[in-house]
Amino acid sequence: MPVAVTAIVPTIGRPDLDRAIRSVVTQTLAELVTIVVVADLPDGSLERPTAMRGGDTLIFTGGGRGGAYARNLGIEHASTPWVAFLDDDDEWLPEKLQRQLELADDLVERGESPLISSCHLQVDNATSRRSGVIPRRPYAGERPVAEFLFRRRRPAGGRASMYTSTLLVATDSARAVPWNADLKRHQDWDWLIRLQRAGTTIRQLPQPLSLVHTGSTGSISAGTDWRSSLAWADAILADEAPGVMEDFLAAQTLRYALAARDFAGISAVAARIRSRRRIPSFGSVLIGLAGLIPRSRLELLMTRFR
């Protein structure tokens, strides 16, 4: 049986890279998977990880190009019908690809071009504590993915999410709709929304098939760049269903401004919400107010409570 999936692993040289690769080579369908590690580093500055096999590939971006560029480069090097993404500090559980390919094949037989996600478990790096299953209610395609991700978000763990390390997609779709390497943040959400708008069917398996680690160094999600978040919402979410953009601004952009203690940012986000003439949901506002809580404490709380 030919190799079916290219596992694309962008890395900045984190020490957990070998752990991530081992989770690929121990898949139940490991013989159907080839690995492309894309180092966002100067050429030759990373030794070949010991967990890689003979047919796997290590390539370099030259350094400083970002995760979206690295994923696009990995997609270019894929020669399989499917690609799957794994961040270098995360892990796949052994049946991840098998279960996703089973669903993907069913959808292809129905004439659809699918992206398959799954639920995941979140792991606090400081304590090794694992969360409950996230999200509590997986995405079944009943509404646009932007509504699933942002509308009426729950102010607790288990809320709607679709992490990069859970995604498997047809290679042709990934090439037709590349990641936006110019974005400073929200690259994963941006890509999912644009894929769906281009006709990709998105589904999420209820089983937790990936481990997503929190507290890693170099994570953009830990930043407080509210300006990039606001610009992205204006460009992508303005025409979504009523409430989607307002809830996003309250839960995400406002949280970044509060975490930065940037009063100009708080004012700008509040003004944009008012201009939309719709009050954000209570849960989204509570998530936004979490920007007042130190991130380390917030991540610990999120792993303890669903």
PDB file of C-alpha atoms in Angstrom:
ATOM      1  CA  MET A   1       0.000   0.000   0.000  1.00  0.00           C
ATOM      2  CA  PRO A   2       1.512   3.385  -0.956  1.00  0.00           C
ATOM      3  CA  VAL A   3       2.348   6.090   1.571  1.00  0.00           C
ATOM      4  CA  ALA A   4      -0.834   8.118   2.139  1.00  0.00           C
ATOM      5  CA  VAL A   5       0.034  10.952   4.526  1.00  0.00           C
ATOM      6  CA  THR A   6       2.827  13.476   4.871  1.00  0.00           C
ATOM      7  CA  ALA A   7       3.225  14.619   8.471  1.00  0.00           C
ATOM      8  CA  ILE A   8       4.453  18.225   8.368  1.00  0.00           C
ATOM      9  CA  VAL A   9       6.294  19.263  11.536  1.00  0.00           C
ATOM     10  CA  PRO A  10       7.402  22.908  11.636  1.00  0.00           C
ATOM     11  CA  THR A  11      10.064  23.529  14.262  1.00  0.00           C
ATOM     12  CA  ILE A  12      12.140  26.268  15.799  1.00  0.00           C
ATOM     13  CA  GLY A  13      14.412  23.681  17.388  1.00  0.00           C
ATOM     14  CA  ARG A  14      12.462  23.049  20.572  1.00  0.00           C
ATOM     15  CA  PRO A  15      13.809  20.147  22.706  1.00  0.00           C
ATOM     16  CA  ASP A  16      10.428  18.382  22.409  1.00  0.00           C
ATOM     17  CA  LEU A  17      10.835  17.834  18.654  1.00  0.00           C
ATOM     18  CA  ASP A  18      11.949  14.204  19.032  1.00  0.00           C
ATOM     19  CA  ARG A  19       8.892  13.512  21.192  1.00  0.00           C
ATOM     20  CA  ALA A  20       6.636  14.899  18.474  1.00  0.00           C
ATOM     21  CA  ILE A  21       8.322  12.785  15.790  1.00  0.00           C
ATOM     22  CA  ARG A  22       8.123   9.630  17.920  1.00  0.00           C
ATOM     23  CA  SER A  23       4.364  10.142  18.140  1.00  0.00           C
ATOM     24  CA  VAL A  24       4.260   9.970  14.332  1.00  0.00           C
ATOM     25  CA  VAL A  25       6.439   6.879  13.905  1.00  0.00           C
ATOM     26  CA  THR A  26       4.365   5.016  16.540  1.00  0.00           C
ATOM     27  CA  GLN A  27       1.070   5.590  14.702  1.00  0.00           C
ATOM     28  CA  THR A  28      -0.942   2.457  13.969  1.00  0.00           C
ATOM     29  CA  LEU A  29      -0.537   3.361  10.281  1.00  0.00           C
ATOM     30  CA  ALA A  30       3.097   4.447  10.596  1.00  0.00           C
ATOM     31  CA  GLU A  31       4.056   2.571   7.432  1.00  0.00           C
ATOM     32  CA  LEU A  32       1.709   4.852   5.449  1.00  0.00           C
ATOM     33  CA  VAL A  33       3.278   8.065   6.763  1.00  0.00           C
ATOM     34  CA  THR A  34       6.302  10.054   5.714  1.00  0.00           C
ATOM     35  CA  ILE A  35       7.580  12.973   7.791  1.00  0.00           C
ATOM     36  CA  VAL A  36       8.756  16.384   6.603  1.00  0.00           C
ATOM     37  CA  VAL A  37      10.371  18.414   9.383  1.00  0.00           C
ATOM     38  CA  VAL A  38      10.541  22.073   8.369  1.00  0.00           C
ATOM     39  CA  ALA A  39      13.077  23.965  10.465  1.00  0.00           C
ATOM     40  CA  ASP A  40      12.429  27.705  10.552  1.00  0.00           C
ATOM     41  CA  LEU A  41      16.152  28.204  11.063  1.00  0.00           C
ATOM     42  CA  PRO A  42      19.260  28.996   8.992  1.00  0.00           C
ATOM     43  CA  ASP A  43      20.273  26.151   6.693  1.00  0.00           C
ATOM     44  CA  GLY A  44      22.120  23.364   8.468  1.00  0.00           C
ATOM     45  CA  SER A  45      21.665  24.823  11.950  1.00  0.00           C
ATOM     46  CA  LEU A  46      19.625  21.856  13.231  1.00  0.00           C
ATOM     47  CA  GLU A  47      20.908  18.280  13.327  1.00  0.00           C
ATOM     48  CA  ARG A  48      18.638  15.616  11.914  1.00  0.00           C
ATOM     49  CA  PRO A  49      16.368  14.495  14.798  1.00  0.00           C
ATOM     50  CA  THR A  50      17.224  10.993  15.991  1.00  0.00           C
ATOM     51  CA  ALA A  51      13.589   9.842  15.834  1.00  0.00           C
ATOM     52  CA  MET A  52      13.362  10.424  12.065  1.00  0.00           C
ATOM     53  CA  ARG A  53      13.457   7.397   9.767  1.00  0.00           C
ATOM     54  CA  GLY A  54      15.433   6.897   6.582  1.00  0.00           C
ATOM     55  CA  GLY A  55      12.712   8.082   4.219  1.00  0.00           C
ATOM     56  CA  ASP A  56      11.830  11.188   6.206  1.00  0.00           C
ATOM     57  CA  THR A  57      12.999  14.660   5.206  1.00  0.00           C
ATOM     58  CA  LEU A  58      14.504  17.663   7.004  1.00  0.00           C
ATOM     59  CA  ILE A  59      14.331  21.009   5.204  1.00  0.00           C
ATOM     60  CA  PHE A  60      15.098  24.599   6.220  1.00  0.00           C
ATOM     61  CA  THR A  61      13.338  27.909   5.597  1.00  0.00           C
ATOM     62  CA  GLY A  62      16.475  30.014   6.111  1.00  0.00           C
ATOM     63  CA  GLY A  63      15.133  31.296   9.412  1.00  0.00           C
ATOM     64  CA  GLY A  64      12.572  33.761  10.699  1.00  0.00           C
ATOM     65  CA  ARG A  65       9.829  32.977   8.164  1.00  0.00           C
ATOM     66  CA  GLY A  66       7.174  31.804  10.635  1.00  0.00           C
ATOM     67  CA  GLY A  67       4.957  28.761  11.054  1.00  0.00           C
ATOM     68  CA  ALA A  68       2.626  29.477   8.129  1.00  0.00           C
ATOM     69  CA  TYR A  69       5.517  29.750   5.666  1.00  0.00           C
ATOM     70  CA  ALA A  70       7.026  26.543   7.087  1.00  0.00           C
ATOM     71  CA  ARG A  71       3.747  24.658   6.653  1.00  0.00           C
ATOM     72  CA  ASN A  72       3.382  25.874   3.065  1.00  0.00           C
ATOM     73  CA  LEU A  73       6.936  24.717   2.349  1.00  0.00           C
ATOM     74  CA  GLY A  74       6.117  21.320   3.837  1.00  0.00           C
ATOM     75  CA  ILE A  75       3.009  21.081   1.660  1.00  0.00           C
ATOM     76  CA  GLU A  76       5.137  21.823  -1.419  1.00  0.00           C
ATOM     77  CA  HIS A  77       7.371  18.851  -0.522  1.00  0.00           C
ATOM     78  CA  ALA A  78       4.435  16.460   0.009  1.00  0.00           C
ATOM     79  CA  SER A  79       3.912  13.697  -2.576  1.00  0.00           C
ATOM     80  CA  THR A  80       0.951  12.062  -0.819  1.00  0.00           C
ATOM     81  CA  PRO A  81      -2.807  12.632  -1.158  1.00  0.00           C
ATOM     82  CA  TRP A  82      -3.078  13.805   2.447  1.00  0.00           C
ATOM     83  CA  VAL A  83      -1.084  16.106   4.722  1.00  0.00           C
ATOM     84  CA  ALA A  84      -1.340  16.406   8.498  1.00  0.00           C
ATOM     85  CA  PHE A  85       0.207  19.038  10.760  1.00  0.00           C
ATOM     86  CA  LEU A  86       1.999  18.595  14.072  1.00  0.00           C
ATOM     87  CA  ASP A  87       3.574  21.419  16.059  1.00  0.00           C
ATOM     88  CA  ASP A  88       6.980  20.511  17.446  1.00  0.00           C
ATOM     89  CA  ASP A  89       5.825  20.668  21.081  1.00  0.00           C
ATOM     90  CA  ASP A  90       2.662  18.569  20.621  1.00  0.00           C
ATOM     91  CA  GLU A  91       1.980  14.839  20.200  1.00  0.00           C
ATOM     92  CA  TRP A  92      -0.340  12.525  18.318  1.00  0.00           C
ATOM     93  CA  LEU A  93      -1.992   9.587  20.044  1.00  0.00           C
ATOM     94  CA  PRO A  94      -1.446   6.249  18.246  1.00  0.00           C
ATOM     95  CA  GLU A  95      -4.775   5.953  16.364  1.00  0.00           C
ATOM     96  CA  LYS A  96      -4.930   9.589  15.252  1.00  0.00           C
ATOM     97  CA  LEU A  97      -4.265   9.161  11.553  1.00  0.00           C
ATOM     98  CA  GLN A  98      -6.110   5.862  11.233  1.00  0.00           C
ATOM     99  CA  ARG A  99      -9.364   7.287  12.564  1.00  0.00           C
ATOM    100  CA  GLN A 100      -9.055  10.465  10.514  1.00  0.00           C
ATOM    101  CA  LEU A 101      -8.333   8.609   7.270  1.00  0.00           C
ATOM    102  CA  GLU A 102     -11.346   6.357   7.808  1.00  0.00           C
ATOM    103  CA  LEU A 103     -13.655   9.368   7.976  1.00  0.00           C
ATOM    104  CA  ALA A 104     -11.820  11.185   5.186  1.00  0.00           C
ATOM    105  CA  ASP A 105     -12.203   8.212   2.838  1.00  0.00           C
ATOM    106  CA  ASP A 106     -15.953   8.060   3.535  1.00  0.00           C
ATOM    107  CA  LEU A 107     -16.335  11.746   2.666  1.00  0.00           C
ATOM    108  CA  VAL A 108     -14.257  11.398  -0.501  1.00  0.00           C
ATOM    109  CA  GLU A 109     -16.546   8.570  -1.650  1.00  0.00           C
ATOM    110  CA  ARG A 110     -19.421  11.048  -1.322  1.00  0.00           C
ATOM    111  CA  GLY A 111     -17.620  13.479  -3.612  1.00  0.00           C
ATOM    112  CA  GLU A 112     -16.393  15.857  -0.916  1.00  0.00           C
ATOM    113  CA  SER A 113     -12.932  17.327  -0.278  1.00  0.00           C
ATOM    114  CA  PRO A 114     -12.503  17.075   3.498  1.00  0.00           C
ATOM    115  CA  LEU A 115     -10.458  18.476   6.326  1.00  0.00           C
ATOM    116  CA  ILE A 116     -10.637  16.230   9.390  1.00  0.00           C
ATOM    117  CA  SER A 117      -9.879  17.539  12.865  1.00  0.00           C
ATOM    118  CA  SER A 118     -10.321  15.776  16.194  1.00  0.00           C
ATOM    119  CA  CYS A 119     -10.769  16.627  19.818  1.00  0.00           C
ATOM    120  CA  HIS A 120      -7.636  16.853  21.944  1.00  0.00           C
ATOM    121  CA  LEU A 121      -6.305  16.857  25.485  1.00  0.00           C
ATOM    122  CA  GLN A 122      -4.398  19.859  26.786  1.00  0.00           C
ATOM    123  CA  VAL A 123      -1.255  19.227  28.850  1.00  0.00           C
ATOM    124  CA  ASP A 124       0.246  21.776  31.220  1.00  0.00           C
ATOM    125  CA  ASN A 125       4.025  21.550  30.757  1.00  0.00           C
ATOM    126  CA  ALA A 126       4.711  22.754  34.289  1.00  0.00           C
ATOM    127  CA  THR A 127       2.563  20.156  36.066  1.00  0.00           C
ATOM    128  CA  SER A 128       1.921  17.468  33.376  1.00  0.00           C
ATOM    129  CA  ARG A 129      -1.749  17.805  34.288  1.00  0.00           C
ATOM    130  CA  ARG A 130      -4.149  16.855  31.486  1.00  0.00           C
ATOM    131  CA  SER A 131      -7.443  18.531  30.753  1.00  0.00           C
ATOM    132  CA  GLY A 132     -10.706  16.889  29.880  1.00  0.00           C
ATOM    133  CA  VAL A 133     -11.679  16.399  26.246  1.00  0.00           C
ATOM    134  CA  ILE A 134     -11.589  19.630  24.203  1.00  0.00           C
ATOM    135  CA  PRO A 135     -13.936  20.714  22.740  1.00  0.00           C
ATOM    136  CA  ARG A 136     -16.838  19.316  24.660  1.00  0.00           C
ATOM    137  CA  ARG A 137     -19.072  19.530  21.573  1.00  0.00           C
ATOM    138  CA  PRO A 138     -17.076  18.754  18.407  1.00  0.00           C
ATOM    139  CA  TYR A 139     -17.779  20.438  15.094  1.00  0.00           C
ATOM    140  CA  ALA A 140     -20.158  18.506  12.840  1.00  0.00           C
ATOM    141  CA  GLY A 141     -20.529  21.017  10.008  1.00  0.00           C
ATOM    142  CA  GLU A 142     -23.952  22.248  11.082  1.00  0.00           C
ATOM    143  CA  ARG A 143     -22.901  25.910  10.803  1.00  0.00           C
ATOM    144  CA  PRO A 144     -19.947  27.875   9.409  1.00  0.00           C
ATOM    145  CA  VAL A 145     -16.720  27.097  11.211  1.00  0.00           C
ATOM    146  CA  ALA A 146     -16.296  30.764  12.233  1.00  0.00           C
ATOM    147  CA  GLU A 147     -19.565  30.546  14.174  1.00  0.00           C
ATOM    148  CA  PHE A 148     -18.416  27.329  15.836  1.00  0.00           C
ATOM    149  CA  LEU A 149     -15.095  28.855  16.878  1.00  0.00           C
ATOM    150  CA  PHE A 150     -16.212  32.289  18.042  1.00  0.00           C
ATOM    151  CA  ARG A 151     -19.966  32.600  18.657  1.00  0.00           C
ATOM    152  CA  ARG A 152     -21.103  32.324  22.287  1.00  0.00           C
ATOM    153  CA  ARG A 153     -17.841  30.850  23.553  1.00  0.00           C
ATOM    154  CA  ARG A 154     -17.867  29.212  26.967  1.00  0.00           C
ATOM    155  CA  PRO A 155     -15.747  30.878  29.688  1.00  0.00           C
ATOM    156  CA  ALA A 156     -14.263  27.522  30.721  1.00  0.00           C
ATOM    157  CA  GLY A 157     -12.188  24.666  29.385  1.00  0.00           C
ATOM    158  CA  GLY A 158     -13.744  22.429  26.760  1.00  0.00           C
ATOM    159  CA  ARG A 159     -14.886  25.303  24.562  1.00  0.00           C
ATOM    160  CA  ALA A 160     -14.895  25.240  20.765  1.00  0.00           C
ATOM    161  CA  SER A 161     -11.440  24.843  19.241  1.00  0.00           C
ATOM    162  CA  MET A 162      -9.626  23.181  16.356  1.00  0.00           C
ATOM    163  CA  TYR A 163      -5.873  23.116  16.963  1.00  0.00           C
ATOM    164  CA  THR A 164      -3.333  22.860  14.151  1.00  0.00           C
ATOM    165  CA  SER A 165      -1.910  19.608  15.545  1.00  0.00           C
ATOM    166  CA  THR A 166      -5.308  17.941  15.067  1.00  0.00           C
ATOM    167  CA  LEU A 167      -5.686  18.679  11.342  1.00  0.00           C
ATOM    168  CA  LEU A 168      -5.544  16.353   8.328  1.00  0.00           C
ATOM    169  CA  VAL A 169      -6.485  17.668   4.880  1.00  0.00           C
ATOM    170  CA  ALA A 170      -6.306  16.745   1.196  1.00  0.00           C
ATOM    171  CA  THR A 171      -2.983  17.920  -0.217  1.00  0.00           C
ATOM    172  CA  ASP A 172      -4.683  19.443  -3.251  1.00  0.00           C
ATOM    173  CA  SER A 173      -6.879  21.584  -0.971  1.00  0.00           C
ATOM    174  CA  ALA A 174      -3.883  22.713   1.071  1.00  0.00           C
ATOM    175  CA  ARG A 175      -2.091  23.789  -2.100  1.00  0.00           C
ATOM    176  CA  ALA A 176      -5.134  25.566  -3.506  1.00  0.00           C
ATOM    177  CA  VAL A 177      -5.637  27.510  -0.254  1.00  0.00           C
ATOM    178  CA  PRO A 178      -2.188  28.105   1.296  1.00  0.00           C
ATOM    179  CA  TRP A 179      -1.592  29.414   4.777  1.00  0.00           C
ATOM    180  CA  ASN A 180      -1.290  33.214   4.914  1.00  0.00           C
ATOM    181  CA  ALA A 181       2.337  33.752   5.885  1.00  0.00           C
ATOM    182  CA  ASP A 182       1.845  37.524   6.129  1.00  0.00           C
ATOM    183  CA  LEU A 183      -0.409  37.281   9.196  1.00  0.00           C
ATOM    184  CA  LYS A 184       1.139  37.915  12.587  1.00  0.00           C
ATOM    185  CA  ARG A 185      -1.526  35.873  14.401  1.00  0.00           C
ATOM    186  CA  HIS A 186      -4.734  33.856  13.880  1.00  0.00           C
ATOM    187  CA  GLN A 187      -3.106  31.987  10.987  1.00  0.00           C
ATOM    188  CA  ASP A 188      -4.834  28.713  11.851  1.00  0.00           C
ATOM    189  CA  TRP A 189      -8.326  30.227  12.164  1.00  0.00           C
ATOM    190  CA  ASP A 190      -7.789  32.230   8.991  1.00  0.00           C
ATOM    191  CA  TRP A 191      -6.810  29.098   7.073  1.00  0.00           C
ATOM    192  CA  LEU A 192      -9.798  27.060   8.295  1.00  0.00           C
ATOM    193  CA  ILE A 193     -12.280  29.798   7.382  1.00  0.00           C
ATOM    194  CA  ARG A 194     -10.795  30.306   3.919  1.00  0.00           C
ATOM    195  CA  LEU A 195     -10.669  26.553   3.260  1.00  0.00           C
ATOM    196  CA  GLN A 196     -14.346  26.200   4.090  1.00  0.00           C
ATOM    197  CA  ARG A 197     -15.260  29.175   1.923  1.00  0.00           C
ATOM    198  CA  ALA A 198     -13.380  27.466  -0.929  1.00  0.00           C
ATOM    199  CA  GLY A 199     -15.578  24.369  -0.601  1.00  0.00           C
ATOM    200  CA  THR A 200     -13.682  22.137   1.833  1.00  0.00           C
ATOM    201  CA  THR A 201     -15.855  19.983   4.106  1.00  0.00           C
ATOM    202  CA  ILE A 202     -14.695  20.322   7.731  1.00  0.00           C
ATOM    203  CA  ARG A 203     -15.469  17.698  10.367  1.00  0.00           C
ATOM    204  CA  GLN A 204     -14.153  17.016  13.869  1.00  0.00           C
ATOM    205  CA  LEU A 205     -13.931  13.558  15.419  1.00  0.00           C
ATOM    206  CA  PRO A 206     -15.157  13.348  19.034  1.00  0.00           C
ATOM    207  CA  GLN A 207     -12.193  11.235  20.180  1.00  0.00           C
ATOM    208  CA  PRO A 208      -9.198  13.063  21.700  1.00  0.00           C
ATOM    209  CA  LEU A 209      -6.402  12.065  19.306  1.00  0.00           C
ATOM    210  CA  SER A 210      -3.747  14.720  20.004  1.00  0.00           C
ATOM    211  CA  LEU A 211      -1.980  16.117  23.052  1.00  0.00           C
ATOM    212  CA  VAL A 212      -1.587  19.897  22.897  1.00  0.00           C
ATOM    213  CA  HIS A 213       1.066  21.196  25.279  1.00  0.00           C
ATOM    214  CA  THR A 214       0.741  24.632  26.868  1.00  0.00           C
ATOM    215  CA  GLY A 215       3.444  26.864  28.283  1.00  0.00           C
ATOM    216  CA  SER A 216       6.017  26.272  25.523  1.00  0.00           C
ATOM    217  CA  THR A 217       8.493  29.032  24.728  1.00  0.00           C
ATOM    218  CA  GLY A 218       8.113  31.021  21.525  1.00  0.00           C
ATOM    219  CA  SER A 219       4.349  30.628  21.226  1.00  0.00           C
ATOM    220  CA  ILE A 220       2.607  33.442  19.353  1.00  0.00           C
ATOM    221  CA  SER A 221      -0.589  32.635  21.239  1.00  0.00           C
ATOM    222  CA  ALA A 222       1.049  34.033  24.361  1.00  0.00           C
ATOM    223  CA  GLY A 223       1.435  37.471  22.760  1.00  0.00           C
ATOM    224  CA  THR A 224      -0.637  40.606  23.308  1.00  0.00           C
ATOM    225  CA  ASP A 225      -0.713  42.053  19.790  1.00  0.00           C
ATOM    226  CA  TRP A 226      -4.273  43.375  19.738  1.00  0.00           C
ATOM    227  CA  ARG A 227      -3.667  45.488  16.622  1.00  0.00           C
ATOM    228  CA  SER A 228      -2.998  42.451  14.409  1.00  0.00           C
ATOM    229  CA  SER A 229      -6.018  40.717  15.899  1.00  0.00           C
ATOM    230  CA  LEU A 230      -8.286  43.684  15.185  1.00  0.00           C
ATOM    231  CA  ALA A 231      -7.008  44.029  11.622  1.00  0.00           C
ATOM    232  CA  TRP A 232      -7.619  40.336  10.977  1.00  0.00           C
ATOM    233  CA  ALA A 233     -11.179  40.513  12.338  1.00  0.00           C
ATOM    234  CA  ASP A 234     -11.929  43.497  10.082  1.00  0.00           C
ATOM    235  CA  ALA A 235     -10.607  41.633   7.044  1.00  0.00           C
ATOM    236  CA  ILE A 236     -12.105  38.173   7.636  1.00  0.00           C
ATOM    237  CA  LEU A 237     -15.044  38.309  10.053  1.00  0.00           C
ATOM    238  CA  ALA A 238     -16.938  41.475   9.127  1.00  0.00           C
ATOM    239  CA  ASP A 239     -19.401  39.632   6.879  1.00  0.00           C
ATOM    240  CA  GLU A 240     -19.926  36.574   9.070  1.00  0.00           C
ATOM    241  CA  ALA A 241     -23.253  35.955  10.812  1.00  0.00           C
ATOM    242  CA  PRO A 242     -24.374  38.546  13.408  1.00  0.00           C
ATOM    243  CA  GLY A 243     -22.527  38.110  16.674  1.00  0.00           C
ATOM    244  CA  VAL A 244     -19.477  36.290  15.325  1.00  0.00           C
ATOM    245  CA  MET A 245     -17.192  39.315  14.993  1.00  0.00           C
ATOM    246  CA  GLU A 246     -18.488  40.931  18.183  1.00  0.00           C
ATOM    247  CA  ASP A 247     -17.868  37.791  20.215  1.00  0.00           C
ATOM    248  CA  PHE A 248     -14.425  37.368  18.679  1.00  0.00           C
ATOM    249  CA  LEU A 249     -13.437  40.956  19.498  1.00  0.00           C
ATOM    250  CA  ALA A 250     -14.637  40.579  23.081  1.00  0.00           C
ATOM    251  CA  ALA A 251     -13.044  37.181  23.738  1.00  0.00           C
ATOM    252  CA  GLN A 252      -9.769  37.560  21.811  1.00  0.00           C
ATOM    253  CA  THR A 253      -8.821  41.101  20.848  1.00  0.00           C
ATOM    254  CA  LEU A 254     -10.031  42.699  24.066  1.00  0.00           C
ATOM    255  CA  ARG A 255      -8.195  40.029  26.074  1.00  0.00           C
ATOM    256  CA  TYR A 256      -4.916  40.896  24.336  1.00  0.00           C
ATOM    257  CA  ALA A 257      -5.384  44.609  24.998  1.00  0.00           C
ATOM    258  CA  LEU A 258      -6.199  43.953  28.660  1.00  0.00           C
ATOM    259  CA  ALA A 259      -3.215  41.629  29.055  1.00  0.00           C
ATOM    260  CA  ALA A 260      -0.986  44.355  27.604  1.00  0.00           C
ATOM    261  CA  ARG A 261      -2.591  46.937  29.937  1.00  0.00           C
ATOM    262  CA  ASP A 262      -2.918  49.029  26.775  1.00  0.00           C
ATOM    263  CA  PHE A 263      -5.695  51.548  27.411  1.00  0.00           C
ATOM    264  CA  ALA A 264      -5.601  52.807  23.828  1.00  0.00           C
ATOM    265  CA  GLY A 265      -6.169  49.223  22.697  1.00  0.00           C
ATOM    266  CA  ILE A 266      -9.009  48.666  25.138  1.00  0.00           C
ATOM    267  CA  SER A 267     -10.658  51.830  23.889  1.00  0.00           C
ATOM    268  CA  ALA A 268     -10.153  50.891  20.220  1.00  0.00           C
ATOM    269  CA  VAL A 269     -11.656  47.423  20.656  1.00  0.00           C
ATOM    270  CA  ALA A 270     -14.604  48.745  22.649  1.00  0.00           C
ATOM    271  CA  ALA A 271     -15.260  51.344  19.954  1.00  0.00           C
ATOM    272  CA  ARG A 272     -15.217  48.717  17.229  1.00  0.00           C
ATOM    273  CA  ILE A 273     -17.691  46.565  19.138  1.00  0.00           C
ATOM    274  CA  ARG A 274     -20.002  49.548  19.653  1.00  0.00           C
ATOM    275  CA  SER A 275     -19.848  50.347  15.943  1.00  0.00           C
ATOM    276  CA  ARG A 276     -21.217  46.885  15.195  1.00  0.00           C
ATOM    277  CA  ARG A 277     -24.376  47.690  17.205  1.00  0.00           C
ATOM    278  CA  ARG A 278     -24.569  44.242  18.773  1.00  0.00           C
ATOM    279  CA  ILE A 279     -23.702  43.297  22.347  1.00  0.00           C
ATOM    280  CA  PRO A 280     -21.236  40.391  22.652  1.00  0.00           C
ATOM    281  CA  SER A 281     -22.337  37.281  24.505  1.00  0.00           C
ATOM    282  CA  PHE A 282     -21.739  37.171  28.252  1.00  0.00           C
ATOM    283  CA  GLY A 283     -19.355  34.227  27.950  1.00  0.00           C
ATOM    284  CA  SER A 284     -17.215  35.990  25.362  1.00  0.00           C
ATOM    285  CA  VAL A 285     -16.940  39.055  27.587  1.00  0.00           C
ATOM    286  CA  LEU A 286     -15.837  36.892  30.517  1.00  0.00           C
ATOM    287  CA  ILE A 287     -13.156  35.286  28.349  1.00  0.00           C
ATOM    288  CA  GLY A 288     -11.967  38.737  27.346  1.00  0.00           C
ATOM    289  CA  LEU A 289     -11.748  39.846  30.971  1.00  0.00           C
ATOM    290  CA  ALA A 290      -9.419  36.915  31.589  1.00  0.00           C
ATOM    291  CA  GLY A 291      -6.751  39.160  30.081  1.00  0.00           C
ATOM    292  CA  LEU A 292      -6.485  40.658  33.565  1.00  0.00           C
ATOM    293  CA  ILE A 293      -5.287  37.274  34.918  1.00  0.00           C
ATOM    294  CA  PRO A 294      -1.585  36.296  34.536  1.00  0.00           C
ATOM    295  CA  ARG A 295      -1.288  33.792  31.683  1.00  0.00           C
ATOM    296  CA  SER A 296       0.460  31.082  33.729  1.00  0.00           C
ATOM    297  CA  ARG A 297      -2.392  31.050  36.239  1.00  0.00           C
ATOM    298  CA  LEU A 298      -5.013  31.126  33.491  1.00  0.00           C
ATOM    299  CA  GLU A 299      -3.527  28.099  31.684  1.00  0.00           C
ATOM    300  CA  LEU A 300      -3.458  26.155  34.963  1.00  0.00           C
ATOM    301  CA  LEU A 301      -7.132  26.926  35.543  1.00  0.00           C
ATOM    302  CA  MET A 302      -8.030  25.895  32.000  1.00  0.00           C
ATOM    303  CA  THR A 303      -6.434  22.466  32.408  1.00  0.00           C
ATOM    304  CA  ARG A 304      -8.286  21.873  35.676  1.00  0.00           C
ATOM    305  CA  PHE A 305     -11.782  22.805  34.547  1.00  0.00           C
ATOM    306  CA  ARG A 306     -13.672  21.855  31.428  1.00  0.00           C
TER     307      ARG A 306
END
